[in-house]
Amino acid sequence: LRFFQGLLGNSAFVRRGVSVVISLFALPCSYWLCLELFESSIIACFALIIIATSPFHLLYGQEIREYGLWTVATVFSSAALLRSIRLNRKFDWAIYAISVAISLYTFLLSIFVLLGHGIYVFTLRFSSSSRHVKTYLLSAFLGVLAYTPWSIIVVTNYSTIISANSYQNKKLPLLELIKNWLAHLTRSFADFHHGYSDPFSLTLNYQNQFTYLFPIYFLLTAYSLYFLIRTTPLKTWSFILTLGGIIGGYLIFSDVIKGTSTSISARYFTPSILAIQISVAYLLTRKITLPAKPLIRKFWLLLTSVLISLSVMSCFLSANSQTSWTKYGDYYNPPMVSIINSSSNPLLIVDNPWRVAALSYSLNPDVKMRVFYHFHQEGKPIPKIDLDKFSDVFVLTSYRDRSDVFAEKLDQQLKGSLAVIYEGKMSLSDRFMRLWKLSE
């Protein structure tokens, strides 16, 4: 990313473009993985279609973050492992070792993917006297060894990492956790949440898309895993289950036992989502291609057409929307920006510096901005502002209680009164994105 920014510039198009191009490599890698698993190009093609039309992968493939690369690294390392076991050549094991290092450098949770690979290799060892355990351990060790420089930094700065992720310690009722897990599953295939409503509101009623989609995709996933175990050899279904089950199980049971909320972040479930999508692809392919009664085969053909159509529609809506649930703190930016841009000479005061980057791409060039950080603290006065230079003064607050304290202090200082003119809610983190306006 740094290289391409130096070569092509620092625009959002360039930065997101790098992520998009990287994420596209997940498609051939997924095809390769399914060939290694099933030895069937038809199943591999179906998996390719499901992953290519997944709104989940579409959204995270555009993020200037590591998750598109993590998808690529996960499927590539998995395919490399299966090829190494099948051919047992030094070159292939070396490729696997390199893929392990890339995965770990991409995202630390790759350790659970590596753990799943280890469990899979040992499962084969006890089931078919596989001789690949030592070779696997050596390759995995070399991959982890290459990660050592960064692991030292992780250990040294562990307290900073914990502090930065303290928001995940929020306790949620078990029912809320379950609804979020089902939302992750559903959004892997279909996602129609593209309006300016609370992105974390999962109230099940007739107006909410999840009310209708939850049971469909839950039952489809459960049956696909059952069908996979019943109709494929141990070496196939055990790999898919360990690929997605280790990290998924850790995230879910860790939250249930410790009362945390890490598992509400869908991106952490990327390996689990990939495993489920491959399992569903196998189910649909077999049901369509195997001999069966005409009525049954027509049912599965119709179901497959509907599922793929829902995915394509989701991607189309996502591509034409101004925001998405993955944006969290910037979710409500477009409607607020529209209000600010309608003013002739406005000043925007922001209490959260993390909001400035996203806002700067949407605000008009004549909008002046001031960032006040930590001025909610007692004894820290807010700098004076020359209001006569501006036609309107807006204040954007996006923290929790400290934003209210900041707004109150600012209201006392300004010659007028602040009033909320727009409010967006983030129920999951008890946050409100509020746009205030100074009235004389």
Short mmCIF file of C-alpha atoms in Angstrom, two decimals:
data_model
loop_
_atom_site.label_atom_id
_atom_site.label_comp_id
_atom_site.label_asym_id
_atom_site.label_seq_id
_atom_site.Cartn_x
_atom_site.Cartn_y
_atom_site.Cartn_z
CA LEU A 1 0.00 0.00 0.00
CA ARG A 2 2.82 2.38 0.86
CA PHE A 3 4.53 1.57 -2.46
CA PHE A 4 1.42 2.20 -4.56
CA GLN A 5 0.63 5.43 -2.70
CA GLY A 6 4.12 6.68 -3.55
CA LEU A 7 3.63 5.63 -7.16
CA LEU A 8 0.00 6.62 -7.82
CA GLY A 9 -0.88 9.10 -5.09
CA ASN A 10 -2.73 9.13 -1.78
CA SER A 11 -6.32 9.17 -3.01
CA ALA A 12 -9.02 6.98 -1.47
CA PHE A 13 -9.39 5.31 -4.87
CA VAL A 14 -5.75 4.19 -4.85
CA ARG A 15 -5.82 3.00 -1.26
CA ARG A 16 -9.06 1.10 -1.60
CA GLY A 17 -7.98 -0.13 -5.01
CA VAL A 18 -5.01 -1.94 -3.50
CA SER A 19 -7.35 -3.74 -1.08
CA VAL A 20 -9.76 -4.62 -3.89
CA VAL A 21 -7.04 -6.10 -6.11
CA ILE A 22 -5.62 -8.13 -3.20
CA SER A 23 -9.07 -9.43 -2.23
CA LEU A 24 -9.69 -10.70 -5.78
CA PHE A 25 -6.92 -13.27 -5.29
CA ALA A 26 -9.29 -15.02 -2.87
CA LEU A 27 -11.25 -16.29 -5.88
CA PRO A 28 -8.56 -18.43 -7.58
CA CYS A 29 -7.28 -19.51 -4.17
CA SER A 30 -10.77 -20.66 -3.16
CA TYR A 31 -11.12 -22.56 -6.42
CA TRP A 32 -7.77 -24.26 -5.74
CA LEU A 33 -8.76 -25.11 -2.16
CA CYS A 34 -12.00 -26.76 -3.30
CA LEU A 35 -10.15 -28.76 -5.95
CA GLU A 36 -7.85 -30.08 -3.24
CA LEU A 37 -10.81 -30.87 -0.98
CA PHE A 38 -13.28 -32.42 -3.41
CA GLU A 39 -11.33 -33.10 -6.62
CA SER A 40 -14.30 -31.62 -8.48
CA SER A 41 -14.20 -28.56 -10.71
CA ILE A 42 -18.01 -28.24 -10.51
CA ILE A 43 -17.97 -27.91 -6.72
CA ALA A 44 -15.03 -25.52 -6.98
CA CYS A 45 -17.00 -23.37 -9.44
CA PHE A 46 -20.04 -23.27 -7.15
CA ALA A 47 -17.85 -22.23 -4.21
CA LEU A 48 -16.31 -19.56 -6.42
CA ILE A 49 -19.75 -18.18 -7.27
CA ILE A 50 -20.87 -18.11 -3.63
CA ILE A 51 -17.69 -16.38 -2.42
CA ALA A 52 -17.62 -13.96 -5.38
CA THR A 53 -21.22 -12.85 -4.75
CA SER A 54 -20.94 -12.74 -0.95
CA PRO A 55 -21.80 -9.24 0.35
CA PHE A 56 -19.53 -9.91 3.33
CA HIS A 57 -16.44 -10.37 1.15
CA LEU A 58 -17.51 -7.47 -1.07
CA LEU A 59 -17.62 -5.05 1.87
CA TYR A 60 -14.38 -6.12 3.54
CA GLY A 61 -12.63 -6.36 0.17
CA GLN A 62 -13.00 -2.56 -0.09
CA GLU A 63 -11.73 -1.75 3.39
CA ILE A 64 -8.26 -0.23 3.79
CA ARG A 65 -7.67 -2.91 6.39
CA GLU A 66 -6.17 -6.37 6.57
CA TYR A 67 -9.28 -8.50 6.19
CA GLY A 68 -9.25 -8.94 2.40
CA LEU A 69 -5.64 -10.10 2.60
CA TRP A 70 -6.53 -12.33 5.56
CA THR A 71 -9.17 -14.05 3.41
CA VAL A 72 -6.57 -14.65 0.70
CA ALA A 73 -3.95 -15.86 3.20
CA THR A 74 -6.43 -18.22 4.87
CA VAL A 75 -7.58 -19.99 1.69
CA PHE A 76 -4.07 -20.00 0.19
CA SER A 77 -2.41 -21.52 3.28
CA SER A 78 -5.23 -24.09 3.54
CA ALA A 79 -4.85 -25.12 -0.11
CA ALA A 80 -1.06 -25.18 0.27
CA LEU A 81 -1.36 -27.52 3.26
CA LEU A 82 -3.61 -29.97 1.41
CA ARG A 83 -1.30 -29.95 -1.60
CA SER A 84 1.73 -30.53 0.65
CA ILE A 85 0.04 -33.52 2.29
CA ARG A 86 -0.99 -34.92 -1.08
CA LEU A 87 2.39 -34.57 -2.85
CA ASN A 88 4.74 -34.49 0.17
CA ARG A 89 7.43 -32.47 -1.62
CA LYS A 90 9.90 -30.12 0.08
CA PHE A 91 8.98 -27.28 -2.27
CA ASP A 92 5.27 -27.49 -1.34
CA TRP A 93 6.02 -27.62 2.37
CA ALA A 94 8.25 -24.55 1.96
CA ILE A 95 5.35 -22.72 0.27
CA TYR A 96 3.12 -23.68 3.19
CA ALA A 97 5.69 -22.34 5.69
CA ILE A 98 5.77 -19.02 3.82
CA SER A 99 1.96 -18.88 3.78
CA VAL A 100 1.90 -19.40 7.56
CA ALA A 101 4.22 -16.43 8.04
CA ILE A 102 2.15 -14.24 5.71
CA SER A 103 -1.05 -15.21 7.55
CA LEU A 104 0.39 -14.36 10.95
CA TYR A 105 1.79 -11.04 9.77
CA THR A 106 -1.59 -10.23 8.22
CA PHE A 107 -3.69 -10.89 11.31
CA LEU A 108 -2.80 -12.39 14.68
CA LEU A 109 -5.98 -14.49 14.84
CA SER A 110 -4.42 -16.62 12.09
CA ILE A 111 -2.93 -18.58 14.97
CA PHE A 112 -6.32 -20.29 15.24
CA VAL A 113 -6.26 -21.21 11.55
CA LEU A 114 -2.79 -22.68 12.11
CA LEU A 115 -4.10 -24.55 15.16
CA GLY A 116 -6.94 -25.96 13.05
CA HIS A 117 -4.41 -27.13 10.47
CA GLY A 118 -2.45 -28.87 13.21
CA ILE A 119 -5.51 -30.64 14.58
CA TYR A 120 -6.38 -31.74 11.05
CA VAL A 121 -2.90 -33.19 10.42
CA PHE A 122 -2.95 -35.07 13.72
CA THR A 123 -6.46 -36.34 12.92
CA LEU A 124 -5.09 -37.84 9.70
CA ARG A 125 -2.16 -39.28 11.61
CA PHE A 126 -4.41 -41.29 13.89
CA SER A 127 -6.86 -42.27 11.16
CA SER A 128 -4.58 -43.30 8.30
CA SER A 129 -1.04 -43.48 9.68
CA SER A 130 -0.05 -40.31 7.84
CA ARG A 131 3.68 -39.61 7.95
CA HIS A 132 3.32 -35.87 7.47
CA VAL A 133 3.20 -34.82 11.13
CA LYS A 134 6.92 -34.09 11.48
CA THR A 135 7.06 -32.26 8.16
CA TYR A 136 4.02 -30.22 9.11
CA LEU A 137 5.49 -29.31 12.50
CA LEU A 138 8.74 -28.22 10.87
CA SER A 139 6.93 -26.07 8.27
CA ALA A 140 4.64 -24.53 10.88
CA PHE A 141 7.63 -23.88 13.17
CA LEU A 142 9.52 -22.08 10.39
CA GLY A 143 6.44 -19.97 9.61
CA VAL A 144 6.02 -19.01 13.26
CA LEU A 145 9.77 -18.37 13.55
CA ALA A 146 9.57 -15.86 10.70
CA TYR A 147 6.87 -14.06 12.72
CA THR A 148 9.13 -13.74 15.78
CA PRO A 149 10.23 -10.10 15.17
CA TRP A 150 6.66 -8.89 15.14
CA SER A 151 5.61 -11.18 18.01
CA ILE A 152 8.19 -9.42 20.20
CA ILE A 153 6.52 -6.10 19.38
CA VAL A 154 3.12 -7.60 20.20
CA VAL A 155 4.30 -8.88 23.59
CA THR A 156 6.10 -5.62 24.40
CA ASN A 157 3.01 -3.54 23.61
CA TYR A 158 0.44 -5.99 24.94
CA SER A 159 -1.05 -3.49 27.41
CA THR A 160 -1.59 -0.98 24.59
CA ILE A 161 -3.34 -3.63 22.50
CA ILE A 162 -5.64 -4.54 25.41
CA SER A 163 -6.44 -0.87 26.01
CA ALA A 164 -7.20 -0.23 22.34
CA ASN A 165 -9.62 -3.16 22.29
CA SER A 166 -11.24 -2.45 25.65
CA TYR A 167 -14.58 -1.79 23.90
CA GLN A 168 -14.84 -5.55 23.41
CA ASN A 169 -15.21 -6.00 27.17
CA LYS A 170 -18.77 -4.69 27.01
CA LYS A 171 -21.14 -7.28 28.43
CA LEU A 172 -24.11 -8.27 26.32
CA PRO A 173 -27.02 -10.62 27.08
CA LEU A 174 -26.63 -14.07 25.56
CA LEU A 175 -29.65 -13.46 23.33
CA GLU A 176 -27.96 -10.39 21.81
CA LEU A 177 -24.81 -12.39 21.16
CA ILE A 178 -26.79 -15.16 19.46
CA LYS A 179 -28.59 -12.65 17.23
CA ASN A 180 -25.26 -11.16 16.18
CA TRP A 181 -23.84 -14.60 15.38
CA LEU A 182 -26.87 -15.30 13.20
CA ALA A 183 -26.42 -11.90 11.57
CA HIS A 184 -22.82 -12.80 10.69
CA LEU A 185 -24.07 -16.01 9.11
CA THR A 186 -26.84 -14.29 7.16
CA ARG A 187 -24.64 -11.43 5.93
CA SER A 188 -22.25 -13.98 4.48
CA PHE A 189 -24.92 -14.72 1.85
CA ALA A 190 -27.44 -11.86 1.80
CA ASP A 191 -27.46 -8.36 3.22
CA PHE A 192 -30.11 -5.70 2.62
CA HIS A 193 -29.22 -3.40 5.51
CA HIS A 194 -28.32 -0.24 3.60
CA GLY A 195 -30.48 2.48 5.16
CA TYR A 196 -29.77 4.96 7.93
CA SER A 197 -31.20 2.86 10.71
CA ASP A 198 -29.24 1.53 13.66
CA PRO A 199 -26.87 -1.03 12.04
CA PHE A 200 -26.81 -3.11 15.20
CA SER A 201 -30.55 -3.17 15.79
CA LEU A 202 -31.50 -6.82 15.40
CA THR A 203 -35.03 -6.65 16.72
CA LEU A 204 -36.92 -9.44 15.02
CA ASN A 205 -40.13 -8.04 13.59
CA TYR A 206 -41.87 -8.02 10.22
CA GLN A 207 -39.94 -4.89 9.16
CA ASN A 208 -36.51 -6.40 9.74
CA GLN A 209 -34.96 -8.43 6.90
CA PHE A 210 -33.24 -10.75 9.38
CA THR A 211 -36.59 -12.05 10.63
CA TYR A 212 -37.02 -13.85 7.30
CA LEU A 213 -33.38 -14.58 6.45
CA PHE A 214 -32.15 -15.94 9.80
CA PRO A 215 -34.04 -19.27 9.70
CA ILE A 216 -33.31 -19.87 6.00
CA TYR A 217 -29.54 -19.56 6.27
CA PHE A 218 -29.30 -21.20 9.68
CA LEU A 219 -31.13 -24.31 8.48
CA LEU A 220 -29.21 -24.32 5.20
CA THR A 221 -25.87 -24.15 7.06
CA ALA A 222 -26.82 -26.80 9.60
CA TYR A 223 -28.01 -29.19 6.90
CA SER A 224 -24.96 -28.55 4.70
CA LEU A 225 -22.61 -29.47 7.56
CA TYR A 226 -24.66 -32.60 8.32
CA PHE A 227 -24.66 -33.56 4.62
CA LEU A 228 -20.93 -32.88 4.37
CA ILE A 229 -20.11 -35.20 7.28
CA ARG A 230 -22.44 -37.92 5.99
CA THR A 231 -21.23 -37.98 2.40
CA THR A 232 -17.52 -37.08 2.39
CA PRO A 233 -14.49 -38.90 3.83
CA LEU A 234 -12.95 -37.86 7.12
CA LYS A 235 -10.05 -36.07 5.43
CA THR A 236 -12.52 -33.73 3.69
CA TRP A 237 -15.11 -32.85 6.31
CA SER A 238 -12.64 -32.72 9.20
CA PHE A 239 -10.60 -30.09 7.35
CA ILE A 240 -13.61 -27.83 6.77
CA LEU A 241 -14.77 -28.20 10.36
CA THR A 242 -11.35 -27.43 11.84
CA LEU A 243 -10.84 -24.51 9.45
CA GLY A 244 -13.95 -22.72 10.68
CA GLY A 245 -14.71 -24.40 13.97
CA ILE A 246 -11.55 -23.62 15.96
CA ILE A 247 -11.64 -19.85 15.61
CA GLY A 248 -15.45 -19.70 15.66
CA GLY A 249 -15.61 -21.86 18.78
CA TYR A 250 -12.97 -19.76 20.52
CA LEU A 251 -14.73 -16.46 19.81
CA ILE A 252 -18.15 -17.74 20.84
CA PHE A 253 -17.23 -19.67 23.99
CA SER A 254 -14.77 -17.00 25.11
CA ASP A 255 -17.53 -14.40 25.09
CA VAL A 256 -20.03 -16.71 26.76
CA ILE A 257 -17.61 -17.66 29.55
CA LYS A 258 -15.96 -14.26 30.11
CA GLY A 259 -19.00 -12.13 29.35
CA THR A 260 -17.20 -10.11 26.67
CA SER A 261 -18.42 -9.12 23.21
CA THR A 262 -15.53 -9.82 20.81
CA SER A 263 -17.72 -12.14 18.73
CA ILE A 264 -20.04 -9.33 17.63
CA SER A 265 -17.36 -8.34 15.09
CA ALA A 266 -18.15 -10.33 11.95
CA ARG A 267 -14.66 -9.86 10.45
CA TYR A 268 -13.09 -12.11 13.09
CA PHE A 269 -15.19 -15.00 11.76
CA THR A 270 -13.72 -14.87 8.24
CA PRO A 271 -12.31 -18.45 8.32
CA SER A 272 -15.62 -19.73 9.73
CA ILE A 273 -17.58 -17.93 7.03
CA LEU A 274 -15.33 -19.40 4.33
CA ALA A 275 -15.81 -22.90 5.74
CA ILE A 276 -19.60 -22.49 5.79
CA GLN A 277 -19.69 -21.14 2.25
CA ILE A 278 -17.64 -24.08 0.99
CA SER A 279 -19.93 -26.49 2.82
CA VAL A 280 -23.05 -24.88 1.30
CA ALA A 281 -21.44 -24.95 -2.16
CA TYR A 282 -20.82 -28.69 -1.77
CA LEU A 283 -24.43 -29.30 -0.69
CA LEU A 284 -26.00 -27.35 -3.56
CA THR A 285 -23.72 -28.91 -6.17
CA ARG A 286 -24.40 -32.46 -5.04
CA LYS A 287 -28.16 -31.91 -4.78
CA ILE A 288 -28.29 -30.49 -8.30
CA THR A 289 -25.96 -32.90 -10.06
CA LEU A 290 -26.76 -36.23 -8.39
CA PRO A 291 -29.61 -38.33 -9.78
CA ALA A 292 -32.84 -37.66 -7.89
CA LYS A 293 -36.57 -37.39 -8.35
CA PRO A 294 -37.45 -34.56 -10.76
CA LEU A 295 -39.44 -32.66 -8.13
CA ILE A 296 -36.60 -32.81 -5.59
CA ARG A 297 -34.03 -31.74 -8.14
CA LYS A 298 -36.23 -28.83 -9.26
CA PHE A 299 -36.56 -27.73 -5.63
CA TRP A 300 -32.79 -27.56 -5.19
CA LEU A 301 -32.36 -25.80 -8.53
CA LEU A 302 -34.93 -23.22 -7.49
CA LEU A 303 -33.35 -22.80 -4.05
CA THR A 304 -29.90 -22.35 -5.58
CA SER A 305 -31.22 -19.74 -8.02
CA VAL A 306 -32.94 -17.83 -5.22
CA LEU A 307 -29.87 -17.89 -2.96
CA ILE A 308 -27.50 -16.67 -5.67
CA SER A 309 -30.02 -14.02 -6.74
CA LEU A 310 -30.26 -12.74 -3.16
CA SER A 311 -26.46 -12.50 -2.99
CA VAL A 312 -26.22 -10.63 -6.29
CA MET A 313 -29.00 -8.25 -5.25
CA SER A 314 -27.21 -7.63 -1.96
CA CYS A 315 -23.98 -6.77 -3.76
CA PHE A 316 -25.83 -4.46 -6.16
CA LEU A 317 -27.48 -2.58 -3.28
CA SER A 318 -24.20 -2.41 -1.39
CA ALA A 319 -22.35 -0.99 -4.42
CA ASN A 320 -24.96 1.74 -4.78
CA SER A 321 -25.30 2.66 -1.09
CA GLN A 322 -23.52 5.49 0.69
CA THR A 323 -22.80 3.54 3.84
CA SER A 324 -22.77 0.05 5.36
CA TRP A 325 -22.85 -1.62 8.76
CA THR A 326 -19.07 -2.22 8.55
CA LYS A 327 -18.41 1.52 8.92
CA TYR A 328 -19.46 1.74 12.57
CA GLY A 329 -18.48 5.26 13.70
CA ASP A 330 -18.85 6.76 10.21
CA TYR A 331 -22.16 5.08 9.47
CA TYR A 332 -24.21 8.28 9.75
CA ASN A 333 -21.78 10.59 7.97
CA PRO A 334 -23.69 11.07 4.66
CA PRO A 335 -26.88 12.63 6.11
CA MET A 336 -24.86 14.85 8.47
CA VAL A 337 -22.48 15.92 5.69
CA SER A 338 -25.48 16.87 3.55
CA ILE A 339 -26.69 19.24 6.28
CA ILE A 340 -23.27 20.85 6.76
CA ASN A 341 -22.61 21.25 3.03
CA SER A 342 -25.90 23.12 2.61
CA SER A 343 -24.45 26.01 4.65
CA SER A 344 -22.56 28.78 2.82
CA ASN A 345 -19.64 29.31 5.23
CA PRO A 346 -19.81 26.79 8.07
CA LEU A 347 -17.49 25.83 10.91
CA LEU A 348 -17.54 22.20 12.06
CA ILE A 349 -16.26 21.36 15.54
CA VAL A 350 -15.40 17.69 16.07
CA ASP A 351 -14.66 16.05 19.41
CA ASN A 352 -13.28 12.83 17.94
CA PRO A 353 -10.18 13.06 15.68
CA TRP A 354 -10.88 9.62 14.21
CA ARG A 355 -13.95 11.03 12.47
CA VAL A 356 -12.02 13.71 10.58
CA ALA A 357 -10.51 11.48 7.88
CA ALA A 358 -13.82 10.11 6.61
CA LEU A 359 -15.52 13.50 6.84
CA SER A 360 -12.78 15.27 4.88
CA TYR A 361 -13.60 13.32 1.70
CA SER A 362 -17.25 14.39 1.74
CA LEU A 363 -17.30 17.95 3.06
CA ASN A 364 -17.11 20.92 0.71
CA PRO A 365 -13.68 22.56 0.44
CA ASP A 366 -14.96 25.78 2.11
CA VAL A 367 -15.99 23.96 5.32
CA LYS A 368 -13.62 24.89 8.14
CA MET A 369 -12.97 22.30 10.82
CA ARG A 370 -11.69 22.43 14.39
CA VAL A 371 -10.84 19.30 16.37
CA PHE A 372 -11.13 19.47 20.16
CA TYR A 373 -9.85 16.32 21.85
CA HIS A 374 -9.99 15.54 25.59
CA PHE A 375 -11.62 18.90 26.34
CA HIS A 376 -14.31 17.05 28.24
CA GLN A 377 -11.81 16.69 31.08
CA GLU A 378 -12.34 18.84 34.16
CA GLY A 379 -10.10 21.89 34.37
CA LYS A 380 -9.30 21.90 30.64
CA PRO A 381 -10.92 24.98 29.10
CA ILE A 382 -12.05 24.99 25.48
CA PRO A 383 -10.14 27.48 23.28
CA LYS A 384 -12.10 30.55 22.23
CA ILE A 385 -13.64 30.58 18.76
CA ASP A 386 -14.24 33.63 16.57
CA LEU A 387 -17.83 32.98 15.54
CA ASP A 388 -18.21 36.12 13.43
CA LYS A 389 -16.27 34.54 10.56
CA PHE A 390 -18.85 31.81 9.96
CA SER A 391 -22.44 31.67 8.81
CA ASP A 392 -23.19 28.55 10.85
CA VAL A 393 -21.45 26.58 13.60
CA PHE A 394 -21.96 22.83 13.80
CA VAL A 395 -20.68 20.40 16.43
CA LEU A 396 -20.27 16.68 15.78
CA THR A 397 -20.03 14.44 18.85
CA SER A 398 -19.54 10.69 18.66
CA TYR A 399 -18.24 9.54 22.03
CA ARG A 400 -20.45 8.36 24.86
CA ASP A 401 -20.83 10.36 28.10
CA ARG A 402 -17.74 12.46 27.46
CA SER A 403 -19.36 13.93 24.33
CA ASP A 404 -22.27 15.19 26.42
CA VAL A 405 -19.83 16.79 28.87
CA PHE A 406 -17.95 18.41 25.99
CA ALA A 407 -21.16 19.72 24.40
CA GLU A 408 -22.27 21.16 27.74
CA LYS A 409 -18.95 22.97 28.26
CA LEU A 410 -19.01 24.29 24.70
CA ASP A 411 -22.61 25.45 25.11
CA GLN A 412 -21.64 27.47 28.18
CA GLN A 413 -18.78 29.17 26.34
CA LEU A 414 -20.55 30.05 23.08
CA LYS A 415 -22.85 33.04 22.79
CA GLY A 416 -25.96 31.09 22.02
CA SER A 417 -27.28 27.63 22.58
CA LEU A 418 -26.53 24.25 20.98
CA ALA A 419 -29.40 22.12 19.73
CA VAL A 420 -29.30 18.60 18.28
CA ILE A 421 -30.42 18.68 14.63
CA TYR A 422 -29.51 15.10 13.72
CA GLU A 423 -29.00 11.96 15.82
CA GLY A 424 -27.91 8.46 14.85
CA LYS A 425 -27.77 5.60 17.29
CA MET A 426 -25.27 2.77 17.73
CA SER A 427 -27.17 0.56 20.16
CA LEU A 428 -24.45 -2.03 20.54
CA SER A 429 -21.93 0.39 22.03
CA ASP A 430 -24.41 2.78 23.65
CA ARG A 431 -23.23 5.60 21.38
CA PHE A 432 -25.02 8.44 19.66
CA MET A 433 -23.68 10.28 16.61
CA ARG A 434 -25.09 13.78 17.17
CA LEU A 435 -24.88 16.84 14.98
CA TRP A 436 -25.49 20.06 16.92
CA LYS A 437 -26.08 23.55 15.58
CA LEU A 438 -25.44 26.83 17.34
CA SER A 439 -28.47 29.08 17.37
CA GLU A 440 -28.21 32.74 18.24
#
